[in-house]
PDB file of C-alpha atoms and ligand atoms in Angstrom:
ATOM      1  CA  MET A   1      89.118 129.012 110.646  1.00 61.00           C
ATOM      2  CA  MET A   2      89.054 125.585 109.109  1.00 63.00           C
ATOM      3  CA  LYS A   3      86.727 123.257 110.474  1.00 62.00           C
ATOM      4  CA  PRO A   4      88.688 120.398 112.345  1.00 62.00           C
ATOM      5  CA  VAL A   5      88.321 116.895 111.136  1.00 66.00           C
ATOM      6  CA  ASP A   6      85.933 114.922 113.465  1.00 79.00           C
ATOM      7  CA  HIS A   7      87.493 111.492 114.546  1.00 92.00           C
ATOM      8  CA  PHE A   8      85.480 109.094 116.400  1.00 95.00           C
ATOM      9  CA  ILE A   9      87.644 109.163 119.362  1.00 97.00           C
ATOM     10  CA  GLN A  10      90.132 112.319 119.793  1.00 97.00           C
ATOM     11  CA  VAL A  11      92.539 112.477 122.822  1.00 98.00           C
ATOM     12  CA  HIS A  12      93.624 115.763 123.496  1.00 97.00           C
ATOM     13  CA  ASP A  13      96.915 116.451 125.839  1.00 98.00           C
ATOM     14  CA  LEU A  14      95.881 113.962 128.079  1.00 98.00           C
ATOM     15  CA  VAL A  15      97.733 113.488 131.449  1.00 98.00           C
ATOM     16  CA  LYS A  16      97.165 110.967 134.205  1.00 97.00           C
ATOM     17  CA  THR A  17      99.150 111.419 137.400  1.00 97.00           C
ATOM     18  CA  TYR A  18      98.639 108.969 140.247  1.00 95.00           C
ATOM     19  CA  ALA A  19      99.305 110.037 143.887  1.00 90.00           C
ATOM     20  CA  ASP A  20     101.134 107.035 145.171  1.00 86.00           C
ATOM     21  CA  GLY A  21     101.930 107.475 149.051  1.00 88.00           C
ATOM     22  CA  GLY A  22     103.976 110.549 149.066  1.00 88.00           C
ATOM     23  CA  ARG A  23     105.100 110.636 145.449  1.00 92.00           C
ATOM     24  CA  SER A  24     103.424 111.156 142.183  1.00 93.00           C
ATOM     25  CA  VAL A  25     103.500 108.824 139.351  1.00 93.00           C
ATOM     26  CA  SER A  26     103.175 110.427 135.943  1.00 95.00           C
ATOM     27  CA  ALA A  27     101.374 107.275 134.122  1.00 97.00           C
ATOM     28  CA  ILE A  28     100.074 109.308 130.881  1.00 98.00           C
ATOM     29  CA  ASP A  29     102.022 112.205 129.903  1.00 97.00           C
ATOM     30  CA  GLN A  30     100.589 114.575 127.383  1.00 97.00           C
ATOM     31  CA  VAL A  31      99.197 112.030 124.980  1.00 98.00           C
ATOM     32  CA  ASN A  32      97.234 113.256 121.631  1.00 97.00           C
ATOM     33  CA  LEU A  33      95.775 110.485 119.205  1.00 96.00           C
ATOM     34  CA  SER A  34      92.595 110.079 117.230  1.00 96.00           C
ATOM     35  CA  ILE A  35      90.902 106.850 116.400  1.00 97.00           C
ATOM     36  CA  ASP A  36      88.414 106.525 113.446  1.00 96.00           C
ATOM     37  CA  ASP A  37      85.127 104.828 113.379  1.00 96.00           C
ATOM     38  CA  GLY A  38      85.831 101.166 112.180  1.00 96.00           C
ATOM     39  CA  GLU A  39      89.431 100.997 112.934  1.00 96.00           C
ATOM     40  CA  PHE A  40      91.033  98.086 114.833  1.00 97.00           C
ATOM     41  CA  VAL A  41      93.998  99.459 116.916  1.00 97.00           C
ATOM     42  CA  THR A  42      96.490  97.637 119.009  1.00 96.00           C
ATOM     43  CA  ILE A  43      98.224  99.274 121.907  1.00 96.00           C
ATOM     44  CA  MET A  44     101.310  97.721 122.710  1.00 96.00           C
ATOM     45  CA  GLY A  45     104.313  98.628 125.401  1.00 95.00           C
ATOM     46  CA  ARG A  46     106.082  97.322 128.216  1.00 94.00           C
ATOM     47  CA  SER A  47     104.391  96.680 131.656  1.00 94.00           C
ATOM     48  CA  GLY A  48     103.816  99.728 133.519  1.00 95.00           C
ATOM     49  CA  SER A  49     104.087 102.068 130.250  1.00 96.00           C
ATOM     50  CA  GLY A  50     100.345 103.226 130.724  1.00 96.00           C
ATOM     51  CA  LYS A  51      98.284 101.147 128.584  1.00 96.00           C
ATOM     52  CA  SER A  52      95.630 100.216 131.063  1.00 94.00           C
ATOM     53  CA  THR A  53      95.355 103.771 132.404  1.00 96.00           C
ATOM     54  CA  LEU A  54      94.954 105.243 128.531  1.00 97.00           C
ATOM     55  CA  LEU A  55      92.208 102.478 128.074  1.00 96.00           C
ATOM     56  CA  SER A  56      90.341 103.292 131.320  1.00 94.00           C
ATOM     57  CA  MET A  57      90.319 106.959 130.201  1.00 96.00           C
ATOM     58  CA  LEU A  58      89.380 106.169 126.658  1.00 97.00           C
ATOM     59  CA  GLY A  59      86.361 104.149 128.180  1.00 94.00           C
ATOM     60  CA  ALA A  60      85.085 106.851 130.463  1.00 94.00           C
ATOM     61  CA  LEU A  61      86.171 104.908 133.558  1.00 91.00           C
ATOM     62  CA  MET A  62      88.742 107.255 135.114  1.00 93.00           C
ATOM     63  CA  ARG A  63      88.963 111.024 135.149  1.00 95.00           C
ATOM     64  CA  PRO A  64      92.321 112.510 133.647  1.00 97.00           C
ATOM     65  CA  THR A  65      94.385 114.767 135.724  1.00 97.00           C
ATOM     66  CA  SER A  66      94.072 117.000 132.524  1.00 98.00           C
ATOM     67  CA  GLY A  67      93.266 116.871 129.050  1.00 98.00           C
ATOM     68  CA  LYS A  68      90.324 115.703 127.178  1.00 97.00           C
ATOM     69  CA  VAL A  69      88.742 112.434 125.557  1.00 98.00           C
ATOM     70  CA  VAL A  70      86.155 113.401 122.979  1.00 97.00           C
ATOM     71  CA  VAL A  71      84.007 110.284 121.504  1.00 97.00           C
ATOM     72  CA  ASP A  72      81.515 110.801 118.886  1.00 94.00           C
ATOM     73  CA  SER A  73      81.458 114.544 119.594  1.00 92.00           C
ATOM     74  CA  MET A  74      81.061 114.093 123.392  1.00 95.00           C
ATOM     75  CA  ASP A  75      83.631 115.463 125.798  1.00 97.00           C
ATOM     76  CA  LEU A  76      83.560 112.420 128.223  1.00 97.00           C
ATOM     77  CA  TYR A  77      84.851 114.224 131.434  1.00 97.00           C
ATOM     78  CA  SER A  78      82.717 117.235 131.183  1.00 97.00           C
ATOM     79  CA  LEU A  79      79.698 115.247 131.199  1.00 95.00           C
ATOM     80  CA  GLY A  80      77.932 114.417 134.643  1.00 93.00           C
ATOM     81  CA  SER A  81      78.711 111.152 136.270  1.00 90.00           C
ATOM     82  CA  GLU A  82      75.079 109.756 135.358  1.00 92.00           C
ATOM     83  CA  GLN A  83      75.644 110.866 131.675  1.00 94.00           C
ATOM     84  CA  ARG A  84      79.110 109.278 131.637  1.00 94.00           C
ATOM     85  CA  ALA A  85      77.506 106.164 132.990  1.00 91.00           C
ATOM     86  CA  ASP A  86      74.762 106.150 130.282  1.00 91.00           C
ATOM     87  CA  PHE A  87      77.348 106.826 127.639  1.00 94.00           C
ATOM     88  CA  ARG A  88      79.596 103.685 128.850  1.00 92.00           C
ATOM     89  CA  SER A  89      76.629 101.275 128.656  1.00 89.00           C
ATOM     90  CA  GLU A  90      75.459 102.725 125.284  1.00 91.00           C
ATOM     91  CA  TYR A  91      78.962 103.129 123.656  1.00 94.00           C
ATOM     92  CA  ILE A  92      81.334 100.758 125.032  1.00 95.00           C
ATOM     93  CA  GLY A  93      81.791  97.019 125.706  1.00 94.00           C
ATOM     94  CA  PHE A  94      84.840  96.041 128.061  1.00 93.00           C
ATOM     95  CA  ILE A  95      86.918  92.958 128.046  1.00 92.00           C
ATOM     96  CA  PHE A  96      89.323  92.914 131.030  1.00 84.00           C
ATOM     97  CA  GLN A  97      92.183  90.515 131.150  1.00 76.00           C
ATOM     98  CA  SER A  98      90.969  88.761 134.259  1.00 75.00           C
ATOM     99  CA  PHE A  99      87.424  88.168 132.599  1.00 75.00           C
ATOM    100  CA  GLN A 100      85.742  89.871 135.837  1.00 84.00           C
ATOM    101  CA  LEU A 101      83.014  87.377 135.508  1.00 90.00           C
ATOM    102  CA  ILE A 102      80.738  87.165 138.825  1.00 89.00           C
ATOM    103  CA  PRO A 103      81.506  83.685 140.061  1.00 89.00           C
ATOM    104  CA  TYR A 104      78.015  83.002 141.526  1.00 90.00           C
ATOM    105  CA  LEU A 105      76.242  83.811 138.210  1.00 92.00           C
ATOM    106  CA  THR A 106      75.702  81.506 135.218  1.00 93.00           C
ATOM    107  CA  VAL A 107      77.048  82.376 131.971  1.00 95.00           C
ATOM    108  CA  LEU A 108      73.634  83.408 131.004  1.00 93.00           C
ATOM    109  CA  GLU A 109      73.318  85.645 133.974  1.00 92.00           C
ATOM    110  CA  ASN A 110      76.723  87.052 133.418  1.00 91.00           C
ATOM    111  CA  VAL A 111      76.052  88.126 129.924  1.00 92.00           C
ATOM    112  CA  SER A 112      72.645  89.685 130.921  1.00 90.00           C
ATOM    113  CA  LEU A 113      74.193  91.772 133.593  1.00 86.00           C
ATOM    114  CA  PRO A 114      74.815  94.795 131.563  1.00 84.00           C
ATOM    115  CA  MET A 115      71.745  94.814 129.777  1.00 83.00           C
ATOM    116  CA  ALA A 116      69.014  97.709 130.540  1.00 73.00           C
ATOM    117  CA  VAL A 117      66.670  96.692 133.214  1.00 63.00           C
ATOM    118  CA  THR A 118      63.706  97.643 131.136  1.00 63.00           C
ATOM    119  CA  GLY A 119      62.098  95.400 128.466  1.00 66.00           C
ATOM    120  CA  LEU A 120      60.557  92.109 128.384  1.00 72.00           C
ATOM    121  CA  LYS A 121      62.431  89.305 130.242  1.00 81.00           C
ATOM    122  CA  LYS A 122      62.132  86.862 127.469  1.00 84.00           C
ATOM    123  CA  LYS A 123      63.650  89.167 124.790  1.00 85.00           C
ATOM    124  CA  LYS A 124      66.327  90.082 126.975  1.00 85.00           C
ATOM    125  CA  MET A 125      67.107  86.258 127.458  1.00 90.00           C
ATOM    126  CA  ASP A 126      66.951  85.738 123.724  1.00 91.00           C
ATOM    127  CA  MET A 127      69.328  88.401 123.109  1.00 92.00           C
ATOM    128  CA  ALA A 128      71.900  87.314 125.653  1.00 94.00           C
ATOM    129  CA  MET A 129      71.414  83.846 124.206  1.00 96.00           C
ATOM    130  CA  ALA A 130      72.145  85.098 120.636  1.00 95.00           C
ATOM    131  CA  VAL A 131      75.768  86.378 121.707  1.00 95.00           C
ATOM    132  CA  ILE A 132      76.400  83.402 123.843  1.00 96.00           C
ATOM    133  CA  ASP A 133      75.596  81.141 120.732  1.00 95.00           C
ATOM    134  CA  ARG A 134      77.957  83.445 118.685  1.00 92.00           C
ATOM    135  CA  VAL A 135      80.812  82.828 121.019  1.00 93.00           C
ATOM    136  CA  GLY A 136      79.889  79.182 120.797  1.00 93.00           C
ATOM    137  CA  LEU A 137      78.872  78.598 124.514  1.00 96.00           C
ATOM    138  CA  ALA A 138      74.991  78.088 123.894  1.00 97.00           C
ATOM    139  CA  ASP A 139      75.476  74.345 125.361  1.00 97.00           C
ATOM    140  CA  LYS A 140      77.080  75.868 128.265  1.00 98.00           C
ATOM    141  CA  HIS A 141      74.882  78.687 129.170  1.00 97.00           C
ATOM    142  CA  ASP A 142      73.698  77.714 132.568  1.00 97.00           C
ATOM    143  CA  ARG A 143      77.344  76.924 133.840  1.00 97.00           C
ATOM    144  CA  LEU A 144      79.033  78.820 136.449  1.00 97.00           C
ATOM    145  CA  PRO A 145      82.426  80.268 135.639  1.00 95.00           C
ATOM    146  CA  ASP A 146      84.420  77.924 137.426  1.00 94.00           C
ATOM    147  CA  ARG A 147      83.238  75.144 135.522  1.00 96.00           C
ATOM    148  CA  LEU A 148      84.542  76.846 132.315  1.00 95.00           C
ATOM    149  CA  SER A 149      88.152  76.678 130.877  1.00 93.00           C
ATOM    150  CA  GLY A 150      90.009  80.336 130.611  1.00 90.00           C
ATOM    151  CA  GLY A 151      89.289  80.382 126.879  1.00 90.00           C
ATOM    152  CA  GLU A 152      85.792  79.712 127.578  1.00 94.00           C
ATOM    153  CA  GLN A 153      85.652  82.499 130.250  1.00 94.00           C
ATOM    154  CA  GLU A 154      87.236  84.955 127.896  1.00 92.00           C
ATOM    155  CA  ARG A 155      84.380  84.238 125.316  1.00 93.00           C
ATOM    156  CA  VAL A 156      81.937  84.802 128.097  1.00 95.00           C
ATOM    157  CA  ALA A 157      83.750  88.184 128.672  1.00 94.00           C
ATOM    158  CA  ILE A 158      83.172  88.769 124.944  1.00 94.00           C
ATOM    159  CA  ALA A 159      79.650  87.890 124.956  1.00 95.00           C
ATOM    160  CA  ARG A 160      78.936  90.290 127.858  1.00 95.00           C
ATOM    161  CA  ALA A 161      80.919  93.185 126.169  1.00 94.00           C
ATOM    162  CA  ILE A 162      78.899  92.989 122.798  1.00 93.00           C
ATOM    163  CA  VAL A 163      75.387  92.184 124.262  1.00 93.00           C
ATOM    164  CA  ASN A 164      74.237  95.791 123.965  1.00 90.00           C
ATOM    165  CA  HIS A 165      75.907  96.227 120.611  1.00 91.00           C
ATOM    166  CA  PRO A 166      78.179  98.945 121.688  1.00 94.00           C
ATOM    167  CA  PRO A 167      79.985 100.678 118.692  1.00 96.00           C
ATOM    168  CA  LEU A 168      83.353 100.718 120.682  1.00 97.00           C
ATOM    169  CA  ILE A 169      85.107  97.540 122.254  1.00 97.00           C
ATOM    170  CA  LEU A 170      88.117  98.189 124.516  1.00 96.00           C
ATOM    171  CA  ALA A 171      89.901  95.000 125.601  1.00 95.00           C
ATOM    172  CA  ASP A 172      92.694  94.885 127.980  1.00 94.00           C
ATOM    173  CA  GLU A 173      95.204  92.082 127.353  1.00 92.00           C
ATOM    174  CA  PRO A 174      92.293  89.562 126.206  1.00 91.00           C
ATOM    175  CA  THR A 175      94.705  86.751 125.192  1.00 88.00           C
ATOM    176  CA  GLY A 176      97.300  87.364 127.955  1.00 86.00           C
ATOM    177  CA  ASN A 177      96.486  84.102 129.808  1.00 80.00           C
ATOM    178  CA  LEU A 178      95.525  81.927 127.025  1.00 85.00           C
ATOM    179  CA  ASP A 179      97.296  79.205 125.014  1.00 88.00           C
ATOM    180  CA  THR A 180      98.157  79.980 121.315  1.00 89.00           C
ATOM    181  CA  ASP A 181      95.109  78.172 119.631  1.00 89.00           C
ATOM    182  CA  THR A 182      92.670  79.802 122.109  1.00 87.00           C
ATOM    183  CA  ALA A 183      94.255  83.232 121.695  1.00 89.00           C
ATOM    184  CA  GLY A 184      93.949  82.653 117.930  1.00 90.00           C
ATOM    185  CA  ARG A 185      90.132  81.996 118.276  1.00 88.00           C
ATOM    186  CA  ILE A 186      89.755  85.290 120.458  1.00 89.00           C
ATOM    187  CA  MET A 187      91.528  87.241 118.030  1.00 90.00           C
ATOM    188  CA  GLU A 188      89.262  85.856 115.316  1.00 92.00           C
ATOM    189  CA  GLN A 189      86.333  87.030 117.229  1.00 91.00           C
ATOM    190  CA  LEU A 190      87.540  90.297 117.602  1.00 93.00           C
ATOM    191  CA  ALA A 191      88.307  90.498 113.867  1.00 95.00           C
ATOM    192  CA  SER A 192      84.900  89.450 113.039  1.00 94.00           C
ATOM    193  CA  LEU A 193      83.356  92.019 115.255  1.00 94.00           C
ATOM    194  CA  ASN A 194      85.476  94.576 113.516  1.00 96.00           C
ATOM    195  CA  ARG A 195      84.350  93.426 110.039  1.00 95.00           C
ATOM    196  CA  GLU A 196      80.788  94.045 111.208  1.00 94.00           C
ATOM    197  CA  GLY A 197      81.752  97.634 111.870  1.00 94.00           C
ATOM    198  CA  HIS A 198      82.736  97.660 115.639  1.00 96.00           C
ATOM    199  CA  THR A 199      85.561 100.015 116.500  1.00 97.00           C
ATOM    200  CA  ILE A 200      88.309  97.710 118.435  1.00 97.00           C
ATOM    201  CA  VAL A 201      90.960  99.026 120.800  1.00 97.00           C
ATOM    202  CA  VAL A 202      93.097  96.370 122.319  1.00 96.00           C
ATOM    203  CA  VAL A 203      95.982  96.311 124.659  1.00 95.00           C
ATOM    204  CA  THR A 204      98.109  93.379 123.891  1.00 93.00           C
ATOM    205  CA  HIS A 205     101.490  91.854 124.108  1.00 89.00           C
ATOM    206  CA  ASN A 206     100.666  89.401 121.503  1.00 89.00           C
ATOM    207  CA  PRO A 207     102.432  90.099 118.240  1.00 88.00           C
ATOM    208  CA  GLU A 208     100.125  88.076 116.152  1.00 89.00           C
ATOM    209  CA  MET A 209      97.535  90.559 117.115  1.00 89.00           C
ATOM    210  CA  GLU A 210      99.039  93.170 114.823  1.00 88.00           C
ATOM    211  CA  ALA A 211      98.042  91.115 111.780  1.00 89.00           C
ATOM    212  CA  TYR A 212      94.276  91.766 112.526  1.00 90.00           C
ATOM    213  CA  ALA A 213      94.907  95.510 113.563  1.00 94.00           C
ATOM    214  CA  SER A 214      94.566  98.512 110.849  1.00 91.00           C
ATOM    215  CA  ARG A 215      97.191 100.311 113.123  1.00 94.00           C
ATOM    216  CA  ASN A 216      99.303  99.936 116.103  1.00 95.00           C
ATOM    217  CA  ILE A 217      99.947 102.490 118.792  1.00 95.00           C
ATOM    218  CA  ARG A 218     103.076 102.168 120.891  1.00 96.00           C
ATOM    219  CA  VAL A 219     103.089 103.549 124.499  1.00 97.00           C
ATOM    220  CA  ARG A 220     106.325 104.123 126.360  1.00 96.00           C
ATOM    221  CA  ASP A 221     106.803 105.499 129.786  1.00 96.00           C
ATOM    222  CA  GLY A 222     103.231 107.303 129.374  1.00 97.00           C
ATOM    223  CA  ARG A 223     104.023 108.757 125.779  1.00 97.00           C
ATOM    224  CA  VAL A 224     102.560 107.567 122.500  1.00 95.00           C
ATOM    225  CA  SER A 225     104.526 107.124 119.413  1.00 85.00           C
ATOM    226  CA  ALA A 226     102.445 106.075 116.437  1.00 63.00           C
TER     227      ALA A 226
HETATM  228  P1  ADP B 301     100.395  99.049 131.813  1.00 78.43           P
HETATM  229  O1  ADP B 301      98.951  98.582 131.841  1.00 78.43           O
HETATM  230  O2  ADP B 301     101.115  99.420 130.654  1.00 78.43           O
HETATM  231  O3  ADP B 301     101.159  97.883 132.615  1.00 78.43           O
HETATM  232  P2  ADP B 301      99.468 101.029 133.892  1.00 78.43           P
HETATM  233  O4  ADP B 301      98.606 101.797 133.101  1.00 78.43           O
HETATM  234  O5  ADP B 301      98.818  99.921 134.568  1.00 78.43           O
HETATM  235  O6  ADP B 301     100.350 100.384 132.806  1.00 78.43           O
HETATM  236  O7  ADP B 301     100.404 101.749 134.985  1.00 78.43           O
HETATM  237  C1  ADP B 301     101.170 102.882 134.374  1.00 78.43           C
HETATM  238  C2  ADP B 301     101.978 103.396 135.659  1.00 78.43           C
HETATM  239  O8  ADP B 301     101.138 103.950 136.761  1.00 78.43           O
HETATM  240  C3  ADP B 301     102.701 102.411 136.289  1.00 78.43           C
HETATM  241  O9  ADP B 301     103.985 102.894 136.744  1.00 78.43           O
HETATM  242  C4  ADP B 301     102.028 101.814 137.471  1.00 78.43           C
HETATM  243  O10 ADP B 301     102.783 101.371 138.607  1.00 78.43           O
HETATM  244  C5  ADP B 301     101.234 103.138 137.769  1.00 78.43           C
HETATM  245  N1  ADP B 301      99.857 102.939 138.474  1.00 78.43           N
HETATM  246  C6  ADP B 301      98.920 102.382 137.987  1.00 78.43           C
HETATM  247  N2  ADP B 301      97.854 102.389 138.646  1.00 78.43           N
HETATM  248  C7  ADP B 301      97.921 103.177 139.841  1.00 78.43           C
HETATM  249  C8  ADP B 301      97.414 103.494 141.026  1.00 78.43           C
HETATM  250  N3  ADP B 301      96.020 103.019 141.101  1.00 78.43           N
HETATM  251  N4  ADP B 301      98.234 104.199 142.036  1.00 78.43           N
HETATM  252  C9  ADP B 301      99.260 104.414 141.746  1.00 78.43           C
HETATM  253  N5  ADP B 301     100.037 104.081 140.587  1.00 78.43           N
HETATM  254  C10 ADP B 301      99.462 103.537 139.656  1.00 78.43           C
HETATM  255 MG1   MG B 302      98.098  96.978 132.178  1.00 78.43          MG
END
């Protein structure tokens, strides 16, 4: 038998069916796809087509009804829940549309949150400050999120996603609520992370994001067309 090609991410016959009251909703329906190390992939499709569901399963956040997600040769949903949590913290930076910042923690505290508890406090703070500086918020590191604009909150979410230097960054509509200029800066940040070798998968409605991407995946009614 020929040895199959190993992609960074491989999705096999993925299915997710939600139980919604009495009926079942087929959100992802027999999806197969692969993504290589270093790619910048956009996922597009109408609201309700299954994009967020697919991204959650790529990110080891939600167990599929059936099928497999294999990342770097690890079959995510055959791992135990503790191993899967380790996988998430080591491999993945998440950027959610609604930022998901903790309102009563400062920028610095929000960004430090996913960092492992071990290690020197000073060193941790320095690492967190380095990514805060990178997204241009060093002078605002001690602010609470409600003292930041939407674009600034998005940049905090990016800083938090990259603080552990994960190889894979997953973003769900990161420019969804931003004006054109701010959205452009967020796209530039993602593109620069991609140039440094991070694999990026972004759910977006923003057609300009496609210019940064190496490939676009379209989702329609839970199915993928390349
Ligand atoms: P998208 O991100 O493309 O808007 P989603 O992945 O959020 O789509 O949703 C895909 C489908 O699954 C939609 O029909 C949605 O209503 C349904 N859905 C999503 N989450 C749930 C849930 N927790 N329970 C029931 N149905 C859900
Ligand atoms: Mg969604």
